[in-house]
Every structure is written in C-alpha cells, then in structure tokens.
mmCIF file of C-alpha atoms and ligand atoms in Angstrom:
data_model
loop_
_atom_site.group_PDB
_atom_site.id
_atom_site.type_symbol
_atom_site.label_atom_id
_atom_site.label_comp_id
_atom_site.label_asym_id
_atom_site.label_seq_id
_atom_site.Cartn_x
_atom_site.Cartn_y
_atom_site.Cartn_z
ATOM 1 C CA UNK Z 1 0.000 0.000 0.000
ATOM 2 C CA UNK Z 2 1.614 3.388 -1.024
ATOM 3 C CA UNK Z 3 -0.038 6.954 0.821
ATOM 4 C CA UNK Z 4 0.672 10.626 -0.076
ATOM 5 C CA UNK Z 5 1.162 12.802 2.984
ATOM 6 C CA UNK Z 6 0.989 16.243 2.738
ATOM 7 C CA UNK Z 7 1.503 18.758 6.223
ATOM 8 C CA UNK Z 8 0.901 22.248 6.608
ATOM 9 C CA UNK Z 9 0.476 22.679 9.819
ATOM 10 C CA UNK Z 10 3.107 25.265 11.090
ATOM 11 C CA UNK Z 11 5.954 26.363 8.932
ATOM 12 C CA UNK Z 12 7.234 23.742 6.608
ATOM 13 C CA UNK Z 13 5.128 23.054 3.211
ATOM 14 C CA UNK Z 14 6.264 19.045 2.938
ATOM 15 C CA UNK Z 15 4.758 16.210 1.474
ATOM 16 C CA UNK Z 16 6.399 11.983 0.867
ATOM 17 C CA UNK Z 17 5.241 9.076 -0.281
ATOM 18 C CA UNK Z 18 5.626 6.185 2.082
ATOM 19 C CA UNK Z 19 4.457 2.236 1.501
ATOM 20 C CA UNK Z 20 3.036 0.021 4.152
ATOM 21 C CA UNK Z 21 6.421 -1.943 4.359
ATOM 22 C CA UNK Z 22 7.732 1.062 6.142
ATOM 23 C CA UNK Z 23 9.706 2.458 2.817
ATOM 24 C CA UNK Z 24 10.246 5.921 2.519
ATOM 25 C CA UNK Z 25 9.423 6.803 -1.485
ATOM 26 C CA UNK Z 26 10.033 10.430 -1.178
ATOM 27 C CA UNK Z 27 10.086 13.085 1.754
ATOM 28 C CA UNK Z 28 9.936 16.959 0.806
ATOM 29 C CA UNK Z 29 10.393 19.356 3.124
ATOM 30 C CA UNK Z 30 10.256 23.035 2.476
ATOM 31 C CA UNK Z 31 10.674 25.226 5.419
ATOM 32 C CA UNK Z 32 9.615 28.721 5.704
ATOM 33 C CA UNK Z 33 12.527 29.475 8.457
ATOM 34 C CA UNK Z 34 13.896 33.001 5.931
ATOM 35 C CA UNK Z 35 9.849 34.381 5.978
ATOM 36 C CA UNK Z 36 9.478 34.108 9.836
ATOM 37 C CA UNK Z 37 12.949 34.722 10.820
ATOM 38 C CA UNK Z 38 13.074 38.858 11.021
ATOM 39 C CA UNK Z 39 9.491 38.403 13.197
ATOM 40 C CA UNK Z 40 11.323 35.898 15.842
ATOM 41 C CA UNK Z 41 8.303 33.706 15.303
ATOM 42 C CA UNK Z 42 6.163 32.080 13.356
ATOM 43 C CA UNK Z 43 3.580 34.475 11.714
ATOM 44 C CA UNK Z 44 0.319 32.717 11.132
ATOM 45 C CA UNK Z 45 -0.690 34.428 8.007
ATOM 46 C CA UNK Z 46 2.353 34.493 6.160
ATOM 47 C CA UNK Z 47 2.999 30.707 6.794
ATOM 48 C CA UNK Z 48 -0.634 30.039 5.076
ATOM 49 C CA UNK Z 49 0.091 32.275 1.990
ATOM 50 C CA UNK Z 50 3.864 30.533 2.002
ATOM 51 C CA UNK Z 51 1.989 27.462 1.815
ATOM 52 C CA UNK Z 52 -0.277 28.378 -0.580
ATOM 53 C CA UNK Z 53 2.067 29.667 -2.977
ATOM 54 C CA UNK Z 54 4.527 26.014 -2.452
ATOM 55 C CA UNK Z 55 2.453 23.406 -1.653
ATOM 56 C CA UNK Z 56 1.502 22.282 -5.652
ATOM 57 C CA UNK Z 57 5.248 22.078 -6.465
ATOM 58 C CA UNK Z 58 5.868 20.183 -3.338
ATOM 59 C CA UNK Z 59 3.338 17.285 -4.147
ATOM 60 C CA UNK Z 60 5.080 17.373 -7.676
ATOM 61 C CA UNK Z 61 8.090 16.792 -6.011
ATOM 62 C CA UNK Z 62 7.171 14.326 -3.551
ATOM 63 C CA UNK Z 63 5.496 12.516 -6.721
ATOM 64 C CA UNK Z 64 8.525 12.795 -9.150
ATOM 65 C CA UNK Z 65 10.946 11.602 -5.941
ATOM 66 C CA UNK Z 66 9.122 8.411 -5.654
ATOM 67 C CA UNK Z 67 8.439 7.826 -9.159
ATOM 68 C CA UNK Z 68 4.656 7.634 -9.098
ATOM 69 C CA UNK Z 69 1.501 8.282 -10.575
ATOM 70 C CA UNK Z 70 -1.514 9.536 -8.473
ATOM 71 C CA UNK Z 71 -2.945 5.830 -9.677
ATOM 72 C CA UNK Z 72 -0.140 3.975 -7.490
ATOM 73 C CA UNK Z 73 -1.472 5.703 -5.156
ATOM 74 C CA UNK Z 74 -3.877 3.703 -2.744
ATOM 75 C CA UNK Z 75 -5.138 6.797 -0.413
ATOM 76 C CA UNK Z 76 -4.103 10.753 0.361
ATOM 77 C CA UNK Z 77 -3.698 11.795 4.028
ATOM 78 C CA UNK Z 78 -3.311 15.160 5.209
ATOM 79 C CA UNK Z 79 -2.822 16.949 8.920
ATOM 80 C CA UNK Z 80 -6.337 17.978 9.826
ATOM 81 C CA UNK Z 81 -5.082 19.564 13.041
ATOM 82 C CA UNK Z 82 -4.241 20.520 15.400
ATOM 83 C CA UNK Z 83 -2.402 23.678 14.384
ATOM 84 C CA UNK Z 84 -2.103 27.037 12.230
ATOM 85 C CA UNK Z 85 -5.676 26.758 11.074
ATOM 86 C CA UNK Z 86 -5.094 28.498 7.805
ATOM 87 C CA UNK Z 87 -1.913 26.480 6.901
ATOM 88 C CA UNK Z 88 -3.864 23.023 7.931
ATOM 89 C CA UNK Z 89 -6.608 24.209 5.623
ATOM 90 C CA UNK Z 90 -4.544 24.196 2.562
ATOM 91 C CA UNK Z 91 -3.061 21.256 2.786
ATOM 92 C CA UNK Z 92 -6.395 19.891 3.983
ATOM 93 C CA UNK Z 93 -7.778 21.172 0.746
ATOM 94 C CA UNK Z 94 -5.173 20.113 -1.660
ATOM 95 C CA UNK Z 95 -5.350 16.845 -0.468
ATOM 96 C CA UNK Z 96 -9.232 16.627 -0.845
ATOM 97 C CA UNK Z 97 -8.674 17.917 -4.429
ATOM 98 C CA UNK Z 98 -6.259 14.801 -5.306
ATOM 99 C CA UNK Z 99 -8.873 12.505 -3.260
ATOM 100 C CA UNK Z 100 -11.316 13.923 -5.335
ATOM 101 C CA UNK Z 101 -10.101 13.999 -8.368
ATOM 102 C CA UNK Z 102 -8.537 10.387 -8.804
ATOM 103 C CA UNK Z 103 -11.302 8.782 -6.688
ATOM 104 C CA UNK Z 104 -9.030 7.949 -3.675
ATOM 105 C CA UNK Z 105 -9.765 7.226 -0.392
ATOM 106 C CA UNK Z 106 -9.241 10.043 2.061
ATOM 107 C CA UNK Z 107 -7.296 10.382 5.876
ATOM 108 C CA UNK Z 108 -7.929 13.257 8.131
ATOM 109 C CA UNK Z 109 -4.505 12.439 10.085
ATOM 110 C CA UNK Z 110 -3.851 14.126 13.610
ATOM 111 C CA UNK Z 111 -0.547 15.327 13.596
ATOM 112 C CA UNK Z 112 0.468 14.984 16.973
ATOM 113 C CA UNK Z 113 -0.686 11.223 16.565
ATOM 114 C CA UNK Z 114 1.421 11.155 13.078
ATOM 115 C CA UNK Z 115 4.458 12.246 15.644
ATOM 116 C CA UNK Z 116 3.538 9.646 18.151
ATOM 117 C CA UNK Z 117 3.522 6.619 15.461
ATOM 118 C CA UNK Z 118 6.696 8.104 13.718
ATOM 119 C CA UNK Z 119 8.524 5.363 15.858
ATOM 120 C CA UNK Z 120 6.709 2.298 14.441
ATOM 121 C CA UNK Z 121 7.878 3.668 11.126
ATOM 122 C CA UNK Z 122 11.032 4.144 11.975
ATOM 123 C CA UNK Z 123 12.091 1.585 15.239
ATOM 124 C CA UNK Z 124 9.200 -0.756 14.754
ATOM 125 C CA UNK Z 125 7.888 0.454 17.989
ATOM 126 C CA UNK Z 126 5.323 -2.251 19.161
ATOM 127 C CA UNK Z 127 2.164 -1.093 21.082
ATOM 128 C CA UNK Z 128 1.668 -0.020 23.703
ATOM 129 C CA UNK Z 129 4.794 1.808 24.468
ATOM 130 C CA UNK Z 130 5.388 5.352 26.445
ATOM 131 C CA UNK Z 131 6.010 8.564 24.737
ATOM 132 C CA UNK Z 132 6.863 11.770 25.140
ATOM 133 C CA UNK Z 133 5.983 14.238 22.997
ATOM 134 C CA UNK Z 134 7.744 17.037 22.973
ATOM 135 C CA UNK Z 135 7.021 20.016 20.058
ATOM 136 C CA UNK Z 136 6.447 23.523 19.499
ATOM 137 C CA UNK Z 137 2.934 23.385 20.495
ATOM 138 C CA UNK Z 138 2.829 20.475 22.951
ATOM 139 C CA UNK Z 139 4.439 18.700 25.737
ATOM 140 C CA UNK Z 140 2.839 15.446 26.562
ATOM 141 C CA UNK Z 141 3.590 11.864 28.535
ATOM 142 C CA UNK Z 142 0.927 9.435 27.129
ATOM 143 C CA UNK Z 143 0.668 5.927 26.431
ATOM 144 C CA UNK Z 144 -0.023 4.760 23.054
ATOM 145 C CA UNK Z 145 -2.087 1.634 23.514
ATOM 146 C CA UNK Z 146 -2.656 1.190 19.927
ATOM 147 C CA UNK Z 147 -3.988 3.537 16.899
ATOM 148 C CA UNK Z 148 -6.328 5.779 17.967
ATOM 149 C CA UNK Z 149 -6.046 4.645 21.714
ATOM 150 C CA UNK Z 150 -3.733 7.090 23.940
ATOM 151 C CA UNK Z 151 -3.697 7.197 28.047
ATOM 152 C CA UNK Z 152 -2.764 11.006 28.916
ATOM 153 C CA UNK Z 153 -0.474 10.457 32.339
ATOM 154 C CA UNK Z 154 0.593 14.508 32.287
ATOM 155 C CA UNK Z 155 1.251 17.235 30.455
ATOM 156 C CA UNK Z 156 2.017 20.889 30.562
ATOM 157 C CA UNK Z 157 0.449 23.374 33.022
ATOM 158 C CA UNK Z 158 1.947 26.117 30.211
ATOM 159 C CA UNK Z 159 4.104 26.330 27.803
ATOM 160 C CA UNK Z 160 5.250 23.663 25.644
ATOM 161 C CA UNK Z 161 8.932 22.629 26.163
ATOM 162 C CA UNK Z 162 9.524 23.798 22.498
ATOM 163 C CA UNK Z 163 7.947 27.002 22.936
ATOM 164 C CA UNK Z 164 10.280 27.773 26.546
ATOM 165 C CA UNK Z 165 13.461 26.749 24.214
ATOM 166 C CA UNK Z 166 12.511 29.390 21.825
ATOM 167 C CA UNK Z 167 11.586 32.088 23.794
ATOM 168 C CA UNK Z 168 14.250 31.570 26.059
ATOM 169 C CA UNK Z 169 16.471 31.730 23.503
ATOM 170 C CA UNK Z 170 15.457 34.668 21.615
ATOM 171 C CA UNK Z 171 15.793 36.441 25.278
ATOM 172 C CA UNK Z 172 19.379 35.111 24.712
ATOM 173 C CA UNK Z 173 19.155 37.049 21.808
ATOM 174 C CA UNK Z 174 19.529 33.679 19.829
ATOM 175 C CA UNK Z 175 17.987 33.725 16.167
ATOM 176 C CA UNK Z 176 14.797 31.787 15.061
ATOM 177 C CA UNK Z 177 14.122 29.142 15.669
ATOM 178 C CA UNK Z 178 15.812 29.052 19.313
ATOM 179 C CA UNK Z 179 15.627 25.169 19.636
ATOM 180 C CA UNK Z 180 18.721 24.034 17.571
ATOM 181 C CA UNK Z 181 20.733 27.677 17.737
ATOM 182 C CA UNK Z 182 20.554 27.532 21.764
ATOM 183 C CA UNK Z 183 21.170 24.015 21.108
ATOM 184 C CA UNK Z 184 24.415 24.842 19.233
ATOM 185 C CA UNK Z 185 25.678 27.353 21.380
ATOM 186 C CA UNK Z 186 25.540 25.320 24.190
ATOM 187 C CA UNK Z 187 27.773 22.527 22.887
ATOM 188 C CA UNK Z 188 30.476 25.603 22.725
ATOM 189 C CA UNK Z 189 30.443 26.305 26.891
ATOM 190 C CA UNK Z 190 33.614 24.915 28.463
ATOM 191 C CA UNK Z 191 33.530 25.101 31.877
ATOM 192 C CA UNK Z 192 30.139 23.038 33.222
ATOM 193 C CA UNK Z 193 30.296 23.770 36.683
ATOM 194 C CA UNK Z 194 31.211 27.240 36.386
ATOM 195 C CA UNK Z 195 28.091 27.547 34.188
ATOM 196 C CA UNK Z 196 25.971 26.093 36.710
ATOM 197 C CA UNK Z 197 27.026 28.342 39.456
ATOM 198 C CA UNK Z 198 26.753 31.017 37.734
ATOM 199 C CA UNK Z 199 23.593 30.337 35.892
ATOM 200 C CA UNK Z 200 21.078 28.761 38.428
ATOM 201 C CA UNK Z 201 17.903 27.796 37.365
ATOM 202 C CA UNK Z 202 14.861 26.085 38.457
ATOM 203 C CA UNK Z 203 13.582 22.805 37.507
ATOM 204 C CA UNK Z 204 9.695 23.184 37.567
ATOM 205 C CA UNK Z 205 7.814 20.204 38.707
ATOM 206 C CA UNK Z 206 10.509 18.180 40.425
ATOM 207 C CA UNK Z 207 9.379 15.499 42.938
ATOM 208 C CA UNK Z 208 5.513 16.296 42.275
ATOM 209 C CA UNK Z 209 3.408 13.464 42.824
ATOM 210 C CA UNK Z 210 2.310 13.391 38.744
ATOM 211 C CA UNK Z 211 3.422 13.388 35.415
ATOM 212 C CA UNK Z 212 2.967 17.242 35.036
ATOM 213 C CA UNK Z 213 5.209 20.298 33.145
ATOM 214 C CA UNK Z 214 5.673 23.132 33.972
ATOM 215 C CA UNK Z 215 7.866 25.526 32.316
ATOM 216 C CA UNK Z 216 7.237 29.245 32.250
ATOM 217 C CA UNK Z 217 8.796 30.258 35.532
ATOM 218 C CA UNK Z 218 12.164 27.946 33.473
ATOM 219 C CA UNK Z 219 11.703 30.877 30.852
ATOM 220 C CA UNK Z 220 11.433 33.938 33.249
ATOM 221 C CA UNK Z 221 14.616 32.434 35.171
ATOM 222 C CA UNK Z 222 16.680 32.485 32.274
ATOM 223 C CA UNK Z 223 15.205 35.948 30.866
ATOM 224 C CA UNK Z 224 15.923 37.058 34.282
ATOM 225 C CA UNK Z 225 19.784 36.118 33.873
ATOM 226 C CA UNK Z 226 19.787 37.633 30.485
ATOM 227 C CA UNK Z 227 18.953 41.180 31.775
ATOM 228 C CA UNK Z 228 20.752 40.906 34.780
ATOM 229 C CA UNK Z 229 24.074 40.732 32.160
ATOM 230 C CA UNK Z 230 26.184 43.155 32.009
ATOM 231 C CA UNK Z 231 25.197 46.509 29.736
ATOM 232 C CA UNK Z 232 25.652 46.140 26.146
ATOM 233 C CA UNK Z 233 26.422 43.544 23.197
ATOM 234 C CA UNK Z 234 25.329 39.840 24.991
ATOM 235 C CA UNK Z 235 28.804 37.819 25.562
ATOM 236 C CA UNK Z 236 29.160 34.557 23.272
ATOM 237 C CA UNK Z 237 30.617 32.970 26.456
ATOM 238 C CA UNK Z 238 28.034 34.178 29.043
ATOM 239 C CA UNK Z 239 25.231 32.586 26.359
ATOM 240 C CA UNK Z 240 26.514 29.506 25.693
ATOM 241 C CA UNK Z 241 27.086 29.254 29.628
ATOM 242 C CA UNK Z 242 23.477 30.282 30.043
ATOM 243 C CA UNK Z 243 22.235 28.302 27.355
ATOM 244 C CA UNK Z 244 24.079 25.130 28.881
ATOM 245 C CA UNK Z 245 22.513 25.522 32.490
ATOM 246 C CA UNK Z 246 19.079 25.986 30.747
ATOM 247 C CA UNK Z 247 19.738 22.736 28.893
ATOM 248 C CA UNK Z 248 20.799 20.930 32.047
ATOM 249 C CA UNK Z 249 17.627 21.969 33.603
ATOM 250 C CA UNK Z 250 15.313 20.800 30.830
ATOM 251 C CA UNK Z 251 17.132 17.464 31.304
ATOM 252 C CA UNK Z 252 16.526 17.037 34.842
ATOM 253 C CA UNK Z 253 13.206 18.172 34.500
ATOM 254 C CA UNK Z 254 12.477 15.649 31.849
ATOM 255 C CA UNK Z 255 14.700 12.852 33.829
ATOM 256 C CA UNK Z 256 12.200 13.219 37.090
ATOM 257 C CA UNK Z 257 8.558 13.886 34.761
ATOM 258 C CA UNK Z 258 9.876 10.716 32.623
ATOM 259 C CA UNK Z 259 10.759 8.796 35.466
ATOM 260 C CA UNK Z 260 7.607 8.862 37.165
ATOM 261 C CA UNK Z 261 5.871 8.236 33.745
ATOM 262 C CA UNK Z 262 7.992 4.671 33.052
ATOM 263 C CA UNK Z 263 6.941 3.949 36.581
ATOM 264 C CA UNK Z 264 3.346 4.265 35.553
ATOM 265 C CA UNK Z 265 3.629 2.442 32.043
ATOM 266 C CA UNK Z 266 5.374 -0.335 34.239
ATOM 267 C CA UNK Z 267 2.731 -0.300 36.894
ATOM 268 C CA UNK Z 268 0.366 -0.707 33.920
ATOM 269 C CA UNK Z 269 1.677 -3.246 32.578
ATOM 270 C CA UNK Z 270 3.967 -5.359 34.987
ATOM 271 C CA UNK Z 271 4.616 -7.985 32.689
ATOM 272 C CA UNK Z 272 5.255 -6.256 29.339
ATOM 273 C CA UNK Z 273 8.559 -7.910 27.422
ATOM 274 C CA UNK Z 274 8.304 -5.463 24.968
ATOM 275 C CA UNK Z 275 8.523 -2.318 27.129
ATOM 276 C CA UNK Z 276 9.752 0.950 25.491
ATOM 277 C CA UNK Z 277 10.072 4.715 25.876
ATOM 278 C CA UNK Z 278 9.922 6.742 22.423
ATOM 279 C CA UNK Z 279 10.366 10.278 22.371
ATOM 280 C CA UNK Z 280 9.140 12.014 19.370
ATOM 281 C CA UNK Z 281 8.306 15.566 18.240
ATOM 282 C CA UNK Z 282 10.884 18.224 17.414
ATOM 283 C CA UNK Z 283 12.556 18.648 20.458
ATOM 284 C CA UNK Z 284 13.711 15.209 20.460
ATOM 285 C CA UNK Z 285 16.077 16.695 17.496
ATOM 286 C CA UNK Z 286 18.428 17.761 21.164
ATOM 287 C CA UNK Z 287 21.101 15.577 21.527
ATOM 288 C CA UNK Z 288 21.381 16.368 25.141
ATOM 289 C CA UNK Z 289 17.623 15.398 25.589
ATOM 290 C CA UNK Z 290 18.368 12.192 23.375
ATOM 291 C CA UNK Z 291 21.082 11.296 25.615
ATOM 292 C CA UNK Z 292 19.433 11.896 29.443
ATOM 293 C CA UNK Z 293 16.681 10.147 28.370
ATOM 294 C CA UNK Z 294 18.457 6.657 27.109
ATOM 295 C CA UNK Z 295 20.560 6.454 30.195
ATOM 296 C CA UNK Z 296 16.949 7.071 31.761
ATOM 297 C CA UNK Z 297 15.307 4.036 29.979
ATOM 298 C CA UNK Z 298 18.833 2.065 30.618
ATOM 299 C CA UNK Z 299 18.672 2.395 34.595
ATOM 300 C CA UNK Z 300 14.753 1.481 34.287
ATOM 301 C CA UNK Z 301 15.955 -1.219 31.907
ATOM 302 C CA UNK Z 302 14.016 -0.565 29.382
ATOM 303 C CA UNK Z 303 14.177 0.078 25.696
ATOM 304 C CA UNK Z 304 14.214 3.314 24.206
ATOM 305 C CA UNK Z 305 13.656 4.935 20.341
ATOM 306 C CA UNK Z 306 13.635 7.382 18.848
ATOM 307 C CA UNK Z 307 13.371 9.012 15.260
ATOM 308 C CA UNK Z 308 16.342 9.981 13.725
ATOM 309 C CA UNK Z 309 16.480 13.793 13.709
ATOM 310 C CA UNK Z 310 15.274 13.952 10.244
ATOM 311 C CA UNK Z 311 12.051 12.743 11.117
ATOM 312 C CA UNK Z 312 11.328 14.206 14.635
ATOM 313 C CA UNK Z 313 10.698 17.840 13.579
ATOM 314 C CA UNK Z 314 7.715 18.125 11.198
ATOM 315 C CA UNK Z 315 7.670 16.460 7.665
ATOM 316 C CA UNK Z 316 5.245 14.403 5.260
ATOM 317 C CA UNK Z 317 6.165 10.476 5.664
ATOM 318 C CA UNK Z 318 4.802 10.910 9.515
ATOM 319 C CA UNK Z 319 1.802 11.630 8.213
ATOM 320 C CA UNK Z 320 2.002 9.589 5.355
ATOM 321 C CA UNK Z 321 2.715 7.065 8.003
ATOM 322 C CA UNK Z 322 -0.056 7.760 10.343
ATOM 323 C CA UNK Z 323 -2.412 7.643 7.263
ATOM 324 C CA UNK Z 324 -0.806 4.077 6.757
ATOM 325 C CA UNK Z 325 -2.110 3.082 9.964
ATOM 326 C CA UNK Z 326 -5.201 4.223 9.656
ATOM 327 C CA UNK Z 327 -6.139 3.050 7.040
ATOM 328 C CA UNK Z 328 -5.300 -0.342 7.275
ATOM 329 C CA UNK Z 329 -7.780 -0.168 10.353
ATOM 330 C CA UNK Z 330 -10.513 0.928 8.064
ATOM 331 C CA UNK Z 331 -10.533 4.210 8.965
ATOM 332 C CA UNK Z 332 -11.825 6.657 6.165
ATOM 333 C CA UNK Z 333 -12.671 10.425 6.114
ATOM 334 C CA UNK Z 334 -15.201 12.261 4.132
ATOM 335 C CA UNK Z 335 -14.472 14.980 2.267
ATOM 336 C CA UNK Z 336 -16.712 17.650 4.214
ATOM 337 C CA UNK Z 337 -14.546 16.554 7.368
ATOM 338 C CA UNK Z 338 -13.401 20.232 9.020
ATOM 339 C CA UNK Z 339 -9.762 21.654 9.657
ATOM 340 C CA UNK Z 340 -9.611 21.265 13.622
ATOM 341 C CA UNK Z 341 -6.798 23.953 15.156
ATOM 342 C CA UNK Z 342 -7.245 21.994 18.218
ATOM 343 C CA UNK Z 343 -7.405 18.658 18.926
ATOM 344 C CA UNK Z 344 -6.200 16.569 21.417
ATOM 345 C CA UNK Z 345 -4.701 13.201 20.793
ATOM 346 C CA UNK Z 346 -7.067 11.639 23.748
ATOM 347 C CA UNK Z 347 -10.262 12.725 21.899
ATOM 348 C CA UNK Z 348 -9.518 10.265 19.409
ATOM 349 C CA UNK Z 349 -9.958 7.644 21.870
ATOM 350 C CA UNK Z 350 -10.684 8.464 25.246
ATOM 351 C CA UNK Z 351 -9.316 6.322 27.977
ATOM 352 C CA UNK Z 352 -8.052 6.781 31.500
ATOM 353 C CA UNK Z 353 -5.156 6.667 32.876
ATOM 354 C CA UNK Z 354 -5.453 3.961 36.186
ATOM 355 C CA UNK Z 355 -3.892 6.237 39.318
HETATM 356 O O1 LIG V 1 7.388 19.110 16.047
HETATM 357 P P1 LIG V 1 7.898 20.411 15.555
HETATM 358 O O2 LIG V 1 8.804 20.415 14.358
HETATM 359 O O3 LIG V 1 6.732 21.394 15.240
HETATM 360 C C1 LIG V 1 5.584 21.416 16.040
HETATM 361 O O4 LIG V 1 4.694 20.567 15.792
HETATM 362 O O5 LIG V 1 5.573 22.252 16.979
HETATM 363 O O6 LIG V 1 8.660 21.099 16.793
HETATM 364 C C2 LIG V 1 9.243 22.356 16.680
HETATM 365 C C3 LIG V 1 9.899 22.707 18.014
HETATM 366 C C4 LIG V 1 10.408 24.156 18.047
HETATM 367 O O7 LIG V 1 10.019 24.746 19.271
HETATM 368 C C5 LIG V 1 11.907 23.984 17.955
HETATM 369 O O8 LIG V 1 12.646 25.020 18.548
HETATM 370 C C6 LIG V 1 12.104 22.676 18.704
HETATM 371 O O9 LIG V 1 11.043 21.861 18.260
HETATM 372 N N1 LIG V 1 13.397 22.087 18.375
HETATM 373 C C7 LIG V 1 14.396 21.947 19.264
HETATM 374 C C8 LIG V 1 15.499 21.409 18.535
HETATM 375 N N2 LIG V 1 15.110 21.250 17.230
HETATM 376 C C9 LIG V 1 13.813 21.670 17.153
HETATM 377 N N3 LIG V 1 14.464 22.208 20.576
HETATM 378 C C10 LIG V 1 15.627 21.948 21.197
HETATM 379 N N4 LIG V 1 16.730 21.449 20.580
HETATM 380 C C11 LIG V 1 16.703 21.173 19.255
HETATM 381 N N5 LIG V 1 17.785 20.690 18.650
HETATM 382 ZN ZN1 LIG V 2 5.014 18.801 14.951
#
C-alpha cells in the first residue's frame, strides 16, 4: 500500500510518499525558516500564503521523488489539526482535491498522533509503548495503547517545552528558531560547573506526585539572567554558559517527569517484554535530551527509540505514516470533514489513565 502525505500545519510546506512496508518513497520538506525569521516567530498568516504559494510544487516533487503516478497511489492523508488553522486548511484542501479527483480514499490524520507513530515507522515500535511528545505546540507523557487509543499520564500546566526553548532563547538574543541555535551554542560552553554556578535555574515540577510540566517560571529564570548581564552587546561565552545551564535543567526536568511516567507504564503493565520509551516531536532533534533520556530508559531497563532527527521535527512520511495506519484499520474520512486547530490526541480515543 503506497499513501501521499501532505503537512501544513506550522511552517514547513512538505509532502512523501511512504508504503506500508515502512519504505520511505520520497520526503519533501520546504521550510519557511527566511519568511518568519526577522518576526522571531512564526507568523500565522504568512505561513498560510507561504503554503499556498509552495504546496503544488511540493506534491510534484514528492510525486517525481518516488516515481509515481496519483494511480499507485492507494489513499491521500493530510494533517487535519491541530495547528495554524489556515496552513492546515490548505493542505487539507489540496489533499481533498487529489482525493477527489482520482477517486481515492481520504485520511484526516492528527498530527500529533502522526508524531507519536513516527517510531513504528522508523524503530518498529510495538504497542503499547510510552512517549513523550515534545514540540512547538505540545508537551505530553501518554501511552499509546494502539492507533487511535492514547492514556494522557501529564502534560504541561503552560508552555510547551519547544515554545520555553525558543523564547528563552530569543531572550538570549539567539535567532529563530531558538531550539537548535541555543542548542548549538551550548555545545560551545567549556567550563560546566562554572556555568551552573553562575547560571542557576529552576527545575519546575521536580518530585511532584504526577506526570505534570511546567515551564514558564524555566523561561522567566533564564530571561531574568539575560537582563541581569552586564550593559551592552550579549557575551558569546556568558550565552553559551546560560544556554548550557538551561539545557541541564530541561534534562533534569524531563529525567524526574519521565521517570515517574515509566513507573506508571510499568505499573500498567507489569509484565510487558516489549517495554519501550519513544520520544518524538521536534525537540527530540536535542542531543542532550536524546542522551538523558536513554541512560533514563537504561537504569529502568528498558528500551528506548527514537526518530532519527530527520524525522522528529515536522515532515510528510509521519503523516504519510499515520495515514498508513489508519487506514489499514478501516478508517476513512469524508471529504466535508473540518480543519480542527485543536485537537487533542485523547479525543480520538478516550481512555483513562489507572492512578
Ligand atoms: O514538532 P515540531 O517540528 O513542530 C511542532 O509541531 O511544533 O517542533 C518544533 C519545536 C520548536 O520549538 C523547535 O525550537 C524545537 O522543536 N526544536 C528543538 C530542537 N530542534 C527543534 N528544541 C531543542 N533542541 C533542538 N535541537
Ligand atoms: Zn510537529
């Protein structure tokens, strides 16, 4: 079985071609980074009309890449939501047009669910295993029983760990986006402990009785350190110092939250052989992040995955994927099915997490 994916859903126009043996045909990504940059953000409108303007060439692309024909094609799935609602609309659209047009089966995909099965395309992930999703938009610790089924154990009280990176990092008068650039600058700080010392910062949430974020006071404390710098041009050295004691939080943030949550999972299910922790979204691009959390899953002794970097920030063969799933459970959409800007992956399925 072979499935266009198309996703519009922030800033990157992208669309692949993936088969149901877990082959990627073709994955285009076309990110908008130059026409958001000089706002420090992503600006709604201009990432729809960016879209607009890219996403026909894309699907050309994606199309010419795998060297197919819309009648090798067996369905079209498309992010539905959440997100941007303008961007989701027109790749919504476009890929209602194809459907249309060459009589193919339709897939309203969720893309926080297309992030959350990226591991079964990628690691073979078998169900269910524990994830954290970690994006832009969201910060999540949820179960994913099967397609469709996901136990919520916690999530953010605020912002979304992506969203603290970035602003934090624009405070640290980092460019967009401040993810991978505070990333980068915090590979280049020498002395760890001096860093630390200088740079304290809290770690939100720590020893809490739940599986709960919280990281907006993590985001005033390291604005706080930024203006508390000395007058003038912002030191490379004081930054990247800055930048690694804000990493070093996140991690032991992350370490306790995910901790708690593999105790759950286990506590779930006692006797599960398979047992696994996948992070996905596009903060599991941070090699830090990748690393705290494997020697996590190590000392639970557990197995962990995740997508190669590639594939955790946004692009087409997750949903591609995720329509892959889908459909092979029957699922369908019609074409009069609405663009959602939210919606939560437990609405798809609700169940409850045992306490
Ligand atoms: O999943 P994604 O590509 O888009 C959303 O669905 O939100 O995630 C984007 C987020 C941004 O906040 C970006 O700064 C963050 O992922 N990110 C990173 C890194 N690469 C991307 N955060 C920390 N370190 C990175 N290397
Ligand atoms: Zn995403």
């Amino acid at each position: 079985m072979k499935i266009l994916g198309i996703e519009t859903s922030c800033d990157e126009t992208a669309a692949a071609i993936v088969d149901s043996d877990k082959n990627i045909l073709s994955n285009i990504v076309l990110t908008q980074l130059k026409d958001h940059s000089v706002f420090g953000g992503v600006v709604p409108e201009i990432a729809a009309r960016a879209h607009l303007d890219h996403m026909d060439k894309v699907v050309e692309a994606a199309m010419k890449d795998a060297g197919c024909d819309f009648a090798d094609l067996d369905a079209i799935a498309a992010t539905c939501g959440p997100g941007l609602i303008g961007g989701v609309m027109i790749g919504m659209m476009t890929a209602k047009a194809i459907a249309a047009t060459h009589q193919l089966p339709f897939i309203a995909v969720n893309h926080l669910e297309a992030h959350a099965l990226t591991p079964r395309l990628t690691d073979n992930a078998p169900f269910p295993y524990l994830l954290l999703l970690a994006s832009g938009g969201h910060t999540q610790l949820l179960i994913v029983e099967d397609v469709g089924q996901y136990t919520l154990l916690g999530g953010t009280l605020d912002d979304a760990l992506g969203e603290c990176f970035d602003k934090s990092a624009k405070a640290m008068g980092l460019p967009f986006p401040g993810g991978p650039h505070l990333e980068k600058i915090a590979q280049s700080c020498t002395d760890h402990d001096a860093a630390l010392a200088r740079f304290p910062l809290p770690t939100p949430m720590k020893g809490r009785k739940n599986c709960d974020f919280s990281f907006s006071g993590l985001k005033t404390a390291a604005r706080t350190h930024v203006q508390n710098l000395p007058e003038g041009a912002l030191k490379e050295d004081d930054i990247a110092a800055l930048a690694y004691s804000f990493e070093t939080a996140v991690c032991n943030v992350l370490t306790d939250r995910c901790s708690r949550a593999i105790d759950a999972y286990k506590q779930r299910y006692p006797q599960l052989e398979t047992a696994s922790f996948v992070v996905a979204g596009g903060v599991a691009a941070n090699t830090a992040i990748r690393n705290t959390l494997m020697s996590l899953a190590e000392n639970h002794k557990i197995s962990f995955r995740v997508p190669p970097v590639s594939l955790c920030s946004d692009n087409g063969a997750m949903i591609a994927w995720a329509g892959i799933e889908n459909y092979a459970r029957g699922k369908e959409d019609p074409l009069n099915i609405a663009a959602r800007p939210r919606w939560p992956l437990e609405e798809l399925h609700k169940t409850t997490a045992a306490s």
